[in-house]
Amino acid sequence: MKKLLQKIGITKNFFLWEVCLVLLFIAVFMAKMVLFPTITLKGKSRMVVEYEDLYEEKGYHASFLGKDVTKDVKVKGKVNTKKLGEYKITYTYKKGILTKQVVRTVSVKDLTKPVLEMKKEDAYVCPGKQYQVEEVKATDNYDGDLTKKVKNEVKTNKVTYSVADSSGNKTSITKKILYEDKEKPVLTLNGPGVIDLCSNDVYKEPGYTAVDNCDEDLTDKVTVDGGVDTSIIGEYNLTYKVADAAGNEDSKSRQVRVSDKDYAGVVYLTFDDGPQEGTTDVILDILKEEGVEATFFVTNKGPDYLIQREYNEGHTVALHTASHDYAKIYASDDAYFADLQQVHDRVYNLTGYDSHFIRFPGGASNTISRRYNQGIMSRLTQEVQNRGYKYYDWNISSGDAGGTTNPRVVAWNVTSGLRKDRVNMVLMHDIKTHTRDALRDIIRYCKDNGYQMKKINNCSTMVTQRVNN
Ligand SMILES: [Zn+2]
């Protein structure tokens, strides 16, 4: 060993020299640690902060002569994260002629990629057509709207949209291009979805159109299933179908309702002011037993289930106003329609039936409304029709609302008024026990004398009285 060291020229003395030098260095270093101040930064001395993020001082520690002097350090410099750039923060400790300073460099950078507002779903192109480049919106946290910077690269089977912000952050979306018609054609019916006709009317098809994204106009290819025979009363469903070249289909349906037309001698049994428990329910039982359909002009009184029974058992639920309060409903046109709407909604909510048949309390000829509003009946009889309602007065009164309480007289009043040469519209009240008790006799009389009884339908003639106000 010694020989080896001598060989390369390191003598014993020289070796000692070296050891001394190392010890000196250590001593100076230790002295510096103790005799000179030190500042240690917490966190990195070079930091990167995202644009508009919060910059947080991570802290520091200073010591001098073995003591904590952190609180004597002066910090200078600020970081504005709303502005890109490099910021320097200096930490300085001064004691007499001794000064210690360290620097932290904070770079505020935009590291966030711009956003392409586009879904990454496959693009379908009609067979034989070319892919049409889409306008894609792009936004960036720093640059704002980058829509105009969006680039696209279209290849046969894929397209890539990309955008870069001013800091070089880049976003791209690649979509497959598939040459396939995935969209169904659009079939549109002209005219209403439900058409009401009367028996033996001529059904005129209102028509339809069909367009497709790839095949364009397909109206000629529409097929219609079903037909309408207006000589037979009932509901007819028409189904319209169309398919495009790729086999995508659309279909629509239309309902045609054919109702019975009026004829001389027909009898409409109509009941006002209900429903009411104890009378309406018995009347419904009798109608069911006798196989007769009637019309109920209801109010907001009485239990809901009786209105549902009326509807479910095939009768026409018609509207008589909610309150039946003359002073209220004939105060103004608006008051009348507000009240009517209430009973309409009650029936609609209970049955789903959108009733448009009405009877004015007191009839269209009433004079009591003069007390509340001059000329209101002249206006209402027009306005209800403008709004799509049909109103029905009567030409036979049973007298059950005041004339009599005797069921035999009620039955006589009705049956003696029936005529074979006109439409017979019979006014009764299903809240009267004497009417309830007269009904069976009335129905039997009609049957025995060849009178057919019907409920009011779309084809029923409006039986109206002379307006007196
Ligand atoms: Zn009434």
Short mmCIF file of C-alpha atoms and ligand atoms in Angstrom, two decimals:
data_model
loop_
_atom_site.label_atom_id
_atom_site.label_comp_id
_atom_site.label_asym_id
_atom_site.label_seq_id
_atom_site.Cartn_x
_atom_site.Cartn_y
_atom_site.Cartn_z
CA MET A 1 0.00 0.00 0.00
CA LYS A 2 2.66 2.42 1.05
CA LYS A 3 4.72 1.49 -1.96
CA LEU A 4 1.77 1.98 -4.21
CA LEU A 5 1.13 5.46 -2.79
CA GLN A 6 4.82 6.34 -3.12
CA LYS A 7 4.72 5.14 -6.67
CA ILE A 8 2.05 7.57 -7.67
CA GLY A 9 3.84 10.32 -5.73
CA ILE A 10 1.83 10.63 -2.58
CA THR A 11 4.12 10.81 0.33
CA LYS A 12 3.15 10.49 3.95
CA ASN A 13 3.46 14.27 4.38
CA PHE A 14 1.38 15.06 1.41
CA PHE A 15 -1.34 12.73 2.69
CA LEU A 16 -1.44 14.58 5.98
CA TRP A 17 -1.75 17.86 4.08
CA GLU A 18 -4.78 16.62 2.31
CA VAL A 19 -6.51 15.48 5.47
CA CYS A 20 -5.86 18.89 7.02
CA LEU A 21 -7.36 20.62 3.99
CA VAL A 22 -10.54 18.56 4.19
CA LEU A 23 -10.86 19.26 7.89
CA LEU A 24 -10.42 22.97 7.17
CA PHE A 25 -13.17 22.93 4.62
CA ILE A 26 -15.50 21.22 7.08
CA ALA A 27 -14.61 23.74 9.71
CA VAL A 28 -15.27 26.70 7.40
CA PHE A 29 -18.56 25.18 6.32
CA MET A 30 -19.64 24.60 9.92
CA ALA A 31 -18.58 28.13 10.78
CA LYS A 32 -20.58 29.49 7.91
CA MET A 33 -23.64 27.52 9.04
CA VAL A 34 -23.35 28.96 12.52
CA LEU A 35 -21.78 32.36 11.95
CA PHE A 36 -23.73 33.39 8.81
CA PRO A 37 -27.55 33.51 8.43
CA THR A 38 -29.36 30.86 6.35
CA ILE A 39 -32.77 30.95 4.65
CA THR A 40 -34.46 27.72 3.60
CA LEU A 41 -37.50 27.84 1.30
CA LYS A 42 -40.37 25.45 1.79
CA GLY A 43 -41.61 24.17 -1.50
CA LYS A 44 -39.69 24.51 -4.73
CA SER A 45 -37.58 27.51 -5.61
CA ARG A 46 -38.88 27.27 -9.17
CA MET A 47 -42.63 26.94 -9.27
CA VAL A 48 -45.21 26.80 -12.02
CA VAL A 49 -48.73 28.11 -11.35
CA GLU A 50 -51.67 27.69 -13.67
CA TYR A 51 -53.16 30.86 -15.10
CA GLU A 52 -55.80 32.26 -12.76
CA ASP A 53 -55.13 29.64 -10.11
CA LEU A 54 -54.38 30.77 -6.61
CA TYR A 55 -50.69 31.30 -5.80
CA GLU A 56 -49.91 30.24 -2.27
CA GLU A 57 -46.71 31.14 -0.44
CA LYS A 58 -45.32 27.84 0.77
CA GLY A 59 -43.25 29.45 3.51
CA TYR A 60 -39.59 29.64 4.55
CA HIS A 61 -37.35 29.28 7.51
CA ALA A 62 -34.34 31.39 8.58
CA SER A 63 -31.75 30.86 11.27
CA PHE A 64 -28.72 32.75 12.51
CA LEU A 65 -26.27 31.82 15.25
CA GLY A 66 -28.47 28.81 16.01
CA LYS A 67 -31.59 30.96 16.51
CA ASP A 68 -34.86 31.03 14.55
CA VAL A 69 -35.03 34.42 12.83
CA THR A 70 -37.80 33.60 10.35
CA LYS A 71 -39.90 36.54 11.47
CA ASP A 72 -37.14 38.98 10.56
CA VAL A 73 -37.09 37.92 6.92
CA LYS A 74 -38.44 40.53 4.49
CA VAL A 75 -40.37 39.11 1.53
CA LYS A 76 -40.67 41.15 -1.65
CA GLY A 77 -42.42 40.48 -4.90
CA LYS A 78 -45.94 39.50 -5.95
CA VAL A 79 -47.40 36.90 -8.25
CA ASN A 80 -50.24 38.01 -10.51
CA THR A 81 -51.79 34.77 -11.77
CA LYS A 82 -54.09 36.75 -14.08
CA LYS A 83 -51.05 37.62 -16.16
CA LEU A 84 -48.73 35.08 -17.76
CA GLY A 85 -45.03 35.55 -16.99
CA GLU A 86 -42.17 34.93 -14.59
CA TYR A 87 -42.30 36.46 -11.13
CA LYS A 88 -39.47 36.66 -8.61
CA ILE A 89 -39.95 36.67 -4.90
CA THR A 90 -37.00 37.63 -2.73
CA TYR A 91 -36.52 36.63 0.88
CA THR A 92 -33.97 38.84 2.63
CA TYR A 93 -32.46 38.73 6.09
CA LYS A 94 -30.19 41.56 7.24
CA LYS A 95 -28.12 41.75 10.37
CA GLY A 96 -25.51 44.47 10.55
CA ILE A 97 -23.29 44.10 7.55
CA LEU A 98 -24.46 40.57 6.94
CA THR A 99 -27.16 40.03 4.31
CA LYS A 100 -28.69 36.77 3.18
CA GLN A 101 -31.04 36.67 0.22
CA VAL A 102 -32.74 33.80 -1.61
CA VAL A 103 -35.04 34.01 -4.61
CA ARG A 104 -38.06 31.99 -5.62
CA THR A 105 -39.11 32.05 -9.28
CA VAL A 106 -42.80 31.56 -10.02
CA SER A 107 -43.92 31.06 -13.62
CA VAL A 108 -47.58 31.72 -14.37
CA LYS A 109 -48.45 29.59 -17.37
CA ASP A 110 -51.53 28.56 -19.31
CA LEU A 111 -51.39 24.78 -19.14
CA THR A 112 -55.09 24.16 -19.78
CA LYS A 113 -56.10 22.76 -23.13
CA PRO A 114 -58.80 24.49 -25.14
CA VAL A 115 -62.20 22.78 -25.29
CA LEU A 116 -63.83 21.62 -28.51
CA GLU A 117 -67.58 21.62 -28.12
CA MET A 118 -68.29 18.46 -30.00
CA LYS A 119 -69.27 14.93 -29.12
CA LYS A 120 -66.94 12.20 -30.13
CA GLU A 121 -69.61 10.16 -31.80
CA ASP A 122 -69.33 8.60 -35.24
CA ALA A 123 -70.40 10.76 -38.17
CA TYR A 124 -72.93 9.19 -40.49
CA VAL A 125 -72.95 10.30 -44.09
CA CYS A 126 -75.55 9.30 -46.65
CA PRO A 127 -74.13 6.63 -48.98
CA GLY A 128 -72.60 8.29 -52.05
CA LYS A 129 -72.42 11.70 -50.39
CA GLN A 130 -69.48 13.64 -49.02
CA TYR A 131 -68.82 14.41 -45.42
CA GLN A 132 -69.70 18.00 -44.63
CA VAL A 133 -67.29 19.70 -42.28
CA GLU A 134 -69.00 20.86 -39.13
CA GLU A 135 -68.61 24.21 -37.45
CA VAL A 136 -67.17 23.39 -34.05
CA LYS A 137 -67.06 25.86 -31.25
CA ALA A 138 -63.80 26.08 -29.33
CA THR A 139 -63.11 27.97 -26.14
CA ASP A 140 -60.04 28.42 -24.05
CA ASN A 141 -59.52 29.56 -20.48
CA TYR A 142 -56.92 32.09 -21.60
CA ASP A 143 -57.66 32.94 -25.22
CA GLY A 144 -61.44 32.82 -25.00
CA ASP A 145 -63.25 31.99 -28.23
CA LEU A 146 -61.02 29.98 -30.57
CA THR A 147 -63.73 28.81 -32.96
CA LYS A 148 -62.01 30.51 -35.88
CA LYS A 149 -58.77 28.65 -35.13
CA VAL A 150 -60.32 25.19 -35.36
CA LYS A 151 -58.67 23.11 -38.06
CA ASN A 152 -59.97 20.00 -39.65
CA GLU A 153 -58.46 17.15 -41.58
CA VAL A 154 -60.88 15.00 -43.52
CA LYS A 155 -59.92 11.55 -44.70
CA THR A 156 -62.20 8.96 -46.26
CA ASN A 157 -63.02 7.18 -43.03
CA LYS A 158 -62.20 9.71 -40.37
CA VAL A 159 -62.12 13.39 -39.61
CA THR A 160 -60.03 15.20 -37.04
CA TYR A 161 -60.83 18.59 -35.59
CA SER A 162 -58.07 20.29 -33.66
CA VAL A 163 -57.31 23.59 -32.03
CA ALA A 164 -54.34 25.04 -30.16
CA ASP A 165 -54.26 27.97 -27.78
CA SER A 166 -51.61 30.69 -27.75
CA SER A 167 -49.60 28.73 -25.17
CA GLY A 168 -49.42 25.74 -27.45
CA ASN A 169 -51.91 23.56 -25.59
CA LYS A 170 -53.69 21.44 -28.17
CA THR A 171 -56.97 19.53 -28.22
CA SER A 172 -58.18 17.26 -30.96
CA ILE A 173 -61.16 15.03 -31.60
CA THR A 174 -61.19 12.32 -34.22
CA LYS A 175 -64.45 10.86 -35.43
CA LYS A 176 -65.12 7.91 -37.66
CA ILE A 177 -67.01 8.62 -40.87
CA LEU A 178 -69.52 5.91 -41.70
CA TYR A 179 -71.39 5.92 -44.99
CA GLU A 180 -74.74 4.76 -43.78
CA ASP A 181 -78.26 6.22 -43.53
CA LYS A 182 -79.14 5.94 -39.86
CA GLU A 183 -81.90 8.54 -39.78
CA LYS A 184 -85.50 7.59 -40.27
CA PRO A 185 -87.63 9.55 -42.70
CA VAL A 186 -90.05 12.15 -41.34
CA LEU A 187 -93.69 11.47 -42.08
CA THR A 188 -96.05 14.37 -41.46
CA LEU A 189 -99.82 14.21 -41.65
CA ASN A 190 -101.74 17.15 -43.04
CA GLY A 191 -104.89 17.96 -41.13
CA PRO A 192 -105.84 16.82 -37.64
CA GLY A 193 -104.99 13.51 -36.00
CA VAL A 194 -108.62 12.97 -35.14
CA ILE A 195 -111.36 13.68 -37.67
CA ASP A 196 -115.04 13.65 -36.76
CA LEU A 197 -117.54 12.81 -39.47
CA CYS A 198 -121.23 12.14 -39.55
CA SER A 199 -122.70 9.06 -41.13
CA ASN A 200 -122.58 9.02 -44.94
CA ASP A 201 -120.28 12.06 -45.10
CA VAL A 202 -117.51 11.71 -47.65
CA TYR A 203 -114.11 11.11 -46.12
CA LYS A 204 -111.46 13.22 -47.82
CA GLU A 205 -107.90 12.25 -47.03
CA PRO A 206 -106.13 15.48 -45.98
CA GLY A 207 -102.81 14.09 -47.21
CA TYR A 208 -99.29 13.74 -45.88
CA THR A 209 -95.65 14.36 -46.72
CA ALA A 210 -92.53 12.27 -46.17
CA VAL A 211 -88.97 13.47 -46.42
CA ASP A 212 -85.72 11.68 -45.71
CA ASN A 213 -82.25 12.99 -44.96
CA CYS A 214 -80.72 10.79 -47.72
CA ASP A 215 -83.56 9.95 -50.08
CA GLU A 216 -85.23 13.38 -49.94
CA ASP A 217 -88.92 13.34 -50.90
CA LEU A 218 -90.59 10.00 -50.13
CA THR A 219 -94.22 11.14 -50.21
CA ASP A 220 -94.94 8.80 -53.12
CA LYS A 221 -93.74 5.84 -51.06
CA VAL A 222 -96.18 6.34 -48.18
CA THR A 223 -98.62 3.50 -47.65
CA VAL A 224 -101.93 3.80 -45.81
CA ASP A 225 -103.40 0.88 -43.90
CA GLY A 226 -107.08 0.88 -43.07
CA GLY A 227 -110.06 2.61 -44.55
CA VAL A 228 -113.12 4.60 -43.60
CA ASP A 229 -116.68 3.48 -44.30
CA THR A 230 -118.94 6.35 -43.30
CA SER A 231 -122.04 4.27 -43.83
CA ILE A 232 -121.07 2.38 -40.67
CA ILE A 233 -120.87 4.28 -37.39
CA GLY A 234 -117.66 3.74 -35.48
CA GLU A 235 -114.01 4.64 -35.08
CA TYR A 236 -111.55 3.99 -37.85
CA ASN A 237 -107.79 3.97 -37.51
CA LEU A 238 -105.59 4.80 -40.45
CA THR A 239 -101.90 3.90 -40.27
CA TYR A 240 -99.46 5.69 -42.53
CA LYS A 241 -96.02 4.17 -43.10
CA VAL A 242 -92.93 5.02 -45.07
CA ALA A 243 -89.44 3.52 -45.32
CA ASP A 244 -86.26 4.97 -46.80
CA ALA A 245 -83.79 3.07 -49.00
CA ALA A 246 -81.86 1.93 -45.94
CA GLY A 247 -85.02 0.50 -44.40
CA ASN A 248 -85.53 3.11 -41.67
CA GLU A 249 -89.24 3.55 -41.05
CA ASP A 250 -91.60 6.17 -39.74
CA SER A 251 -95.30 5.78 -39.13
CA LYS A 252 -98.20 7.95 -38.02
CA SER A 253 -101.83 7.26 -37.34
CA ARG A 254 -105.08 9.11 -37.70
CA GLN A 255 -108.44 8.37 -36.16
CA VAL A 256 -111.67 8.99 -38.02
CA ARG A 257 -114.81 8.89 -35.88
CA VAL A 258 -118.09 8.45 -37.69
CA SER A 259 -121.11 9.47 -35.62
CA ASP A 260 -124.77 8.98 -36.22
CA LYS A 261 -126.46 11.78 -38.08
CA ASP A 262 -129.66 13.20 -36.69
CA TYR A 263 -132.93 11.97 -38.03
CA ALA A 264 -136.55 12.88 -37.39
CA GLY A 265 -138.02 11.21 -34.33
CA VAL A 266 -134.75 10.73 -32.45
CA VAL A 267 -134.97 11.32 -28.68
CA TYR A 268 -132.17 12.85 -26.62
CA LEU A 269 -132.66 12.26 -22.92
CA THR A 270 -130.64 14.97 -21.18
CA PHE A 271 -130.05 15.49 -17.47
CA ASP A 272 -128.89 18.77 -15.90
CA ASP A 273 -127.43 19.97 -12.59
CA GLY A 274 -125.86 16.67 -11.41
CA PRO A 275 -124.31 14.52 -10.45
CA GLN A 276 -125.90 13.67 -7.14
CA GLU A 277 -125.74 10.56 -5.04
CA GLY A 278 -129.08 8.81 -4.60
CA THR A 279 -130.50 9.98 -7.92
CA THR A 280 -127.77 10.00 -10.60
CA ASP A 281 -126.55 6.54 -9.61
CA VAL A 282 -130.05 5.07 -9.86
CA ILE A 283 -130.61 6.82 -13.19
CA LEU A 284 -127.34 5.27 -14.45
CA ASP A 285 -128.54 1.83 -13.27
CA ILE A 286 -131.84 2.22 -15.15
CA LEU A 287 -130.12 3.42 -18.35
CA LYS A 288 -127.79 0.42 -18.16
CA GLU A 289 -130.62 -2.04 -17.61
CA GLU A 290 -132.58 -0.54 -20.49
CA GLY A 291 -129.52 -0.29 -22.78
CA VAL A 292 -130.07 3.42 -23.38
CA GLU A 293 -127.44 6.17 -23.77
CA ALA A 294 -128.11 9.69 -22.51
CA THR A 295 -126.42 13.05 -21.94
CA PHE A 296 -125.48 14.61 -18.59
CA PHE A 297 -124.86 18.36 -18.33
CA VAL A 298 -122.77 18.36 -15.17
CA THR A 299 -121.63 20.97 -12.65
CA ASN A 300 -118.84 21.01 -10.07
CA LYS A 301 -121.18 19.50 -7.48
CA GLY A 302 -121.56 15.84 -6.59
CA PRO A 303 -119.06 13.04 -6.32
CA ASP A 304 -116.38 12.44 -8.92
CA TYR A 305 -117.10 8.75 -9.32
CA LEU A 306 -120.54 9.45 -10.77
CA ILE A 307 -119.01 11.54 -13.57
CA GLN A 308 -116.60 8.69 -14.22
CA ARG A 309 -119.50 6.23 -14.27
CA GLU A 310 -121.40 8.41 -16.74
CA TYR A 311 -118.40 8.46 -19.03
CA ASN A 312 -117.40 4.81 -18.60
CA GLU A 313 -120.94 3.61 -19.22
CA GLY A 314 -120.95 5.31 -22.61
CA HIS A 315 -122.98 8.44 -21.95
CA THR A 316 -122.05 11.92 -23.12
CA VAL A 317 -120.67 14.06 -20.31
CA ALA A 318 -121.54 17.65 -21.23
CA LEU A 319 -120.96 20.94 -19.43
CA HIS A 320 -123.49 23.08 -17.57
CA THR A 321 -121.02 25.45 -15.75
CA ALA A 322 -119.28 24.81 -12.47
CA SER A 323 -121.26 27.00 -10.08
CA HIS A 324 -124.68 27.29 -11.80
CA ASP A 325 -124.86 30.65 -10.03
CA TYR A 326 -126.68 33.09 -12.34
CA ALA A 327 -125.34 36.20 -10.61
CA LYS A 328 -121.82 34.91 -11.00
CA ILE A 329 -121.78 33.36 -14.46
CA TYR A 330 -123.83 36.06 -16.19
CA ALA A 331 -121.90 38.95 -14.60
CA SER A 332 -119.60 39.11 -17.65
CA ASP A 333 -118.43 37.10 -20.65
CA ASP A 334 -115.12 36.42 -18.92
CA ALA A 335 -116.86 35.25 -15.74
CA TYR A 336 -118.96 32.82 -17.77
CA PHE A 337 -115.99 31.32 -19.59
CA ALA A 338 -113.90 31.07 -16.41
CA ASP A 339 -116.71 29.14 -14.74
CA LEU A 340 -117.22 26.93 -17.81
CA GLN A 341 -113.50 26.17 -17.92
CA GLN A 342 -113.64 24.89 -14.35
CA VAL A 343 -116.27 22.27 -15.10
CA HIS A 344 -114.56 21.42 -18.39
CA ASP A 345 -111.35 20.74 -16.49
CA ARG A 346 -113.15 18.68 -13.87
CA VAL A 347 -114.55 16.39 -16.56
CA TYR A 348 -111.25 16.29 -18.42
CA ASN A 349 -109.25 15.43 -15.31
CA LEU A 350 -111.68 12.71 -14.29
CA THR A 351 -112.19 11.08 -17.67
CA GLY A 352 -109.68 12.44 -20.19
CA TYR A 353 -112.68 13.51 -22.25
CA ASP A 354 -112.46 16.97 -23.81
CA SER A 355 -116.14 17.88 -23.75
CA HIS A 356 -117.36 20.61 -26.05
CA PHE A 357 -121.11 20.24 -25.55
CA ILE A 358 -122.73 22.81 -23.29
CA ARG A 359 -126.07 23.97 -21.95
CA PHE A 360 -126.55 27.44 -20.51
CA PRO A 361 -128.09 27.47 -17.02
CA GLY A 362 -131.64 28.68 -17.64
CA GLY A 363 -131.17 27.96 -21.37
CA ALA A 364 -130.11 30.39 -24.08
CA SER A 365 -133.56 32.04 -23.89
CA ASN A 366 -133.29 32.95 -20.18
CA THR A 367 -134.24 36.49 -19.16
CA ILE A 368 -132.75 36.31 -15.67
CA SER A 369 -129.31 37.21 -17.10
CA ARG A 370 -130.67 40.71 -17.93
CA ARG A 371 -130.40 41.50 -14.23
CA TYR A 372 -126.64 40.99 -14.35
CA ASN A 373 -125.54 41.95 -17.84
CA GLN A 374 -127.51 43.40 -20.73
CA GLY A 375 -127.13 41.44 -23.96
CA ILE A 376 -124.87 38.77 -22.52
CA MET A 377 -126.82 35.85 -23.98
CA SER A 378 -126.63 37.35 -27.48
CA ARG A 379 -122.87 37.53 -27.13
CA LEU A 380 -122.32 34.19 -25.39
CA THR A 381 -124.39 32.16 -27.85
CA GLN A 382 -122.03 33.41 -30.59
CA GLU A 383 -118.81 33.32 -28.63
CA VAL A 384 -119.19 29.73 -27.40
CA GLN A 385 -119.41 28.63 -31.03
CA ASN A 386 -116.38 30.72 -31.95
CA ARG A 387 -114.55 28.79 -29.27
CA GLY A 388 -115.57 25.41 -30.66
CA TYR A 389 -118.49 24.60 -28.35
CA LYS A 390 -121.98 23.51 -29.38
CA TYR A 391 -124.82 24.50 -27.11
CA TYR A 392 -128.07 22.62 -26.68
CA ASP A 393 -131.39 23.96 -25.41
CA TRP A 394 -134.47 21.74 -25.42
CA ASN A 395 -137.86 21.47 -27.07
CA ILE A 396 -139.48 19.24 -24.44
CA SER A 397 -139.44 20.19 -20.78
CA SER A 398 -140.21 17.55 -18.19
CA GLY A 399 -141.30 20.24 -15.76
CA ASP A 400 -139.27 18.50 -13.06
CA ALA A 401 -137.49 21.67 -11.90
CA GLY A 402 -140.54 23.38 -10.45
CA GLY A 403 -143.69 22.46 -12.35
CA THR A 404 -144.23 19.16 -10.59
CA THR A 405 -142.82 16.67 -8.13
CA ASN A 406 -145.04 13.87 -9.32
CA PRO A 407 -143.21 11.19 -11.36
CA ARG A 408 -146.36 10.42 -13.37
CA VAL A 409 -146.64 14.07 -14.39
CA VAL A 410 -142.94 14.18 -15.30
CA ALA A 411 -143.40 11.12 -17.51
CA TRP A 412 -146.53 12.60 -19.06
CA ASN A 413 -144.83 15.95 -19.76
CA VAL A 414 -142.08 14.15 -21.66
CA THR A 415 -144.06 11.54 -23.55
CA SER A 416 -146.82 13.93 -24.60
CA GLY A 417 -144.20 16.21 -26.15
CA LEU A 418 -142.55 13.59 -28.37
CA ARG A 419 -142.96 14.02 -32.10
CA LYS A 420 -141.90 11.81 -34.97
CA ASP A 421 -141.22 14.68 -37.36
CA ARG A 422 -138.43 16.39 -35.46
CA VAL A 423 -135.42 15.91 -33.19
CA ASN A 424 -136.71 15.58 -29.60
CA MET A 425 -134.43 17.18 -26.99
CA VAL A 426 -135.79 16.39 -23.51
CA LEU A 427 -134.83 18.52 -20.49
CA MET A 428 -134.68 16.67 -17.17
CA HIS A 429 -132.68 17.01 -13.94
CA ASP A 430 -130.88 14.01 -12.49
CA ILE A 431 -130.91 15.61 -9.02
CA LYS A 432 -134.69 15.10 -8.75
CA THR A 433 -136.13 11.96 -7.17
CA HIS A 434 -139.36 12.33 -9.18
CA THR A 435 -137.33 12.31 -12.41
CA ARG A 436 -135.43 9.26 -11.25
CA ASP A 437 -138.78 7.61 -10.54
CA ALA A 438 -140.27 8.61 -13.89
CA LEU A 439 -137.36 7.50 -16.08
CA ARG A 440 -138.30 3.84 -16.52
CA ASP A 441 -141.78 4.77 -17.78
CA ILE A 442 -140.34 7.35 -20.20
CA ILE A 443 -137.90 4.84 -21.69
CA ARG A 444 -140.55 2.14 -21.97
CA TYR A 445 -142.90 4.56 -23.71
CA CYS A 446 -140.19 5.48 -26.24
CA LYS A 447 -139.42 1.84 -26.96
CA ASP A 448 -143.08 0.87 -27.27
CA ASN A 449 -143.74 3.72 -29.68
CA GLY A 450 -140.73 3.32 -31.96
CA TYR A 451 -138.64 6.25 -30.66
CA GLN A 452 -134.86 5.74 -30.69
CA MET A 453 -132.90 7.30 -27.83
CA LYS A 454 -129.38 8.63 -28.39
CA LYS A 455 -126.70 10.57 -26.59
CA ILE A 456 -125.51 13.90 -27.99
CA ASN A 457 -122.60 13.44 -30.42
CA ASN A 458 -120.70 15.55 -32.93
CA CYS A 459 -123.46 15.15 -35.47
CA SER A 460 -126.28 16.15 -33.17
CA THR A 461 -128.15 19.23 -34.40
CA MET A 462 -128.04 22.15 -32.01
CA VAL A 463 -131.59 22.49 -30.68
CA THR A 464 -131.77 26.14 -29.69
CA GLN A 465 -134.29 28.59 -28.36
CA ARG A 466 -134.81 32.26 -29.17
CA VAL A 467 -132.35 34.47 -27.36
CA ASN A 468 -134.08 37.13 -25.20
CA ASN A 469 -131.16 39.04 -23.78
ZN ZN B 1 -129.52 23.82 -14.67
#
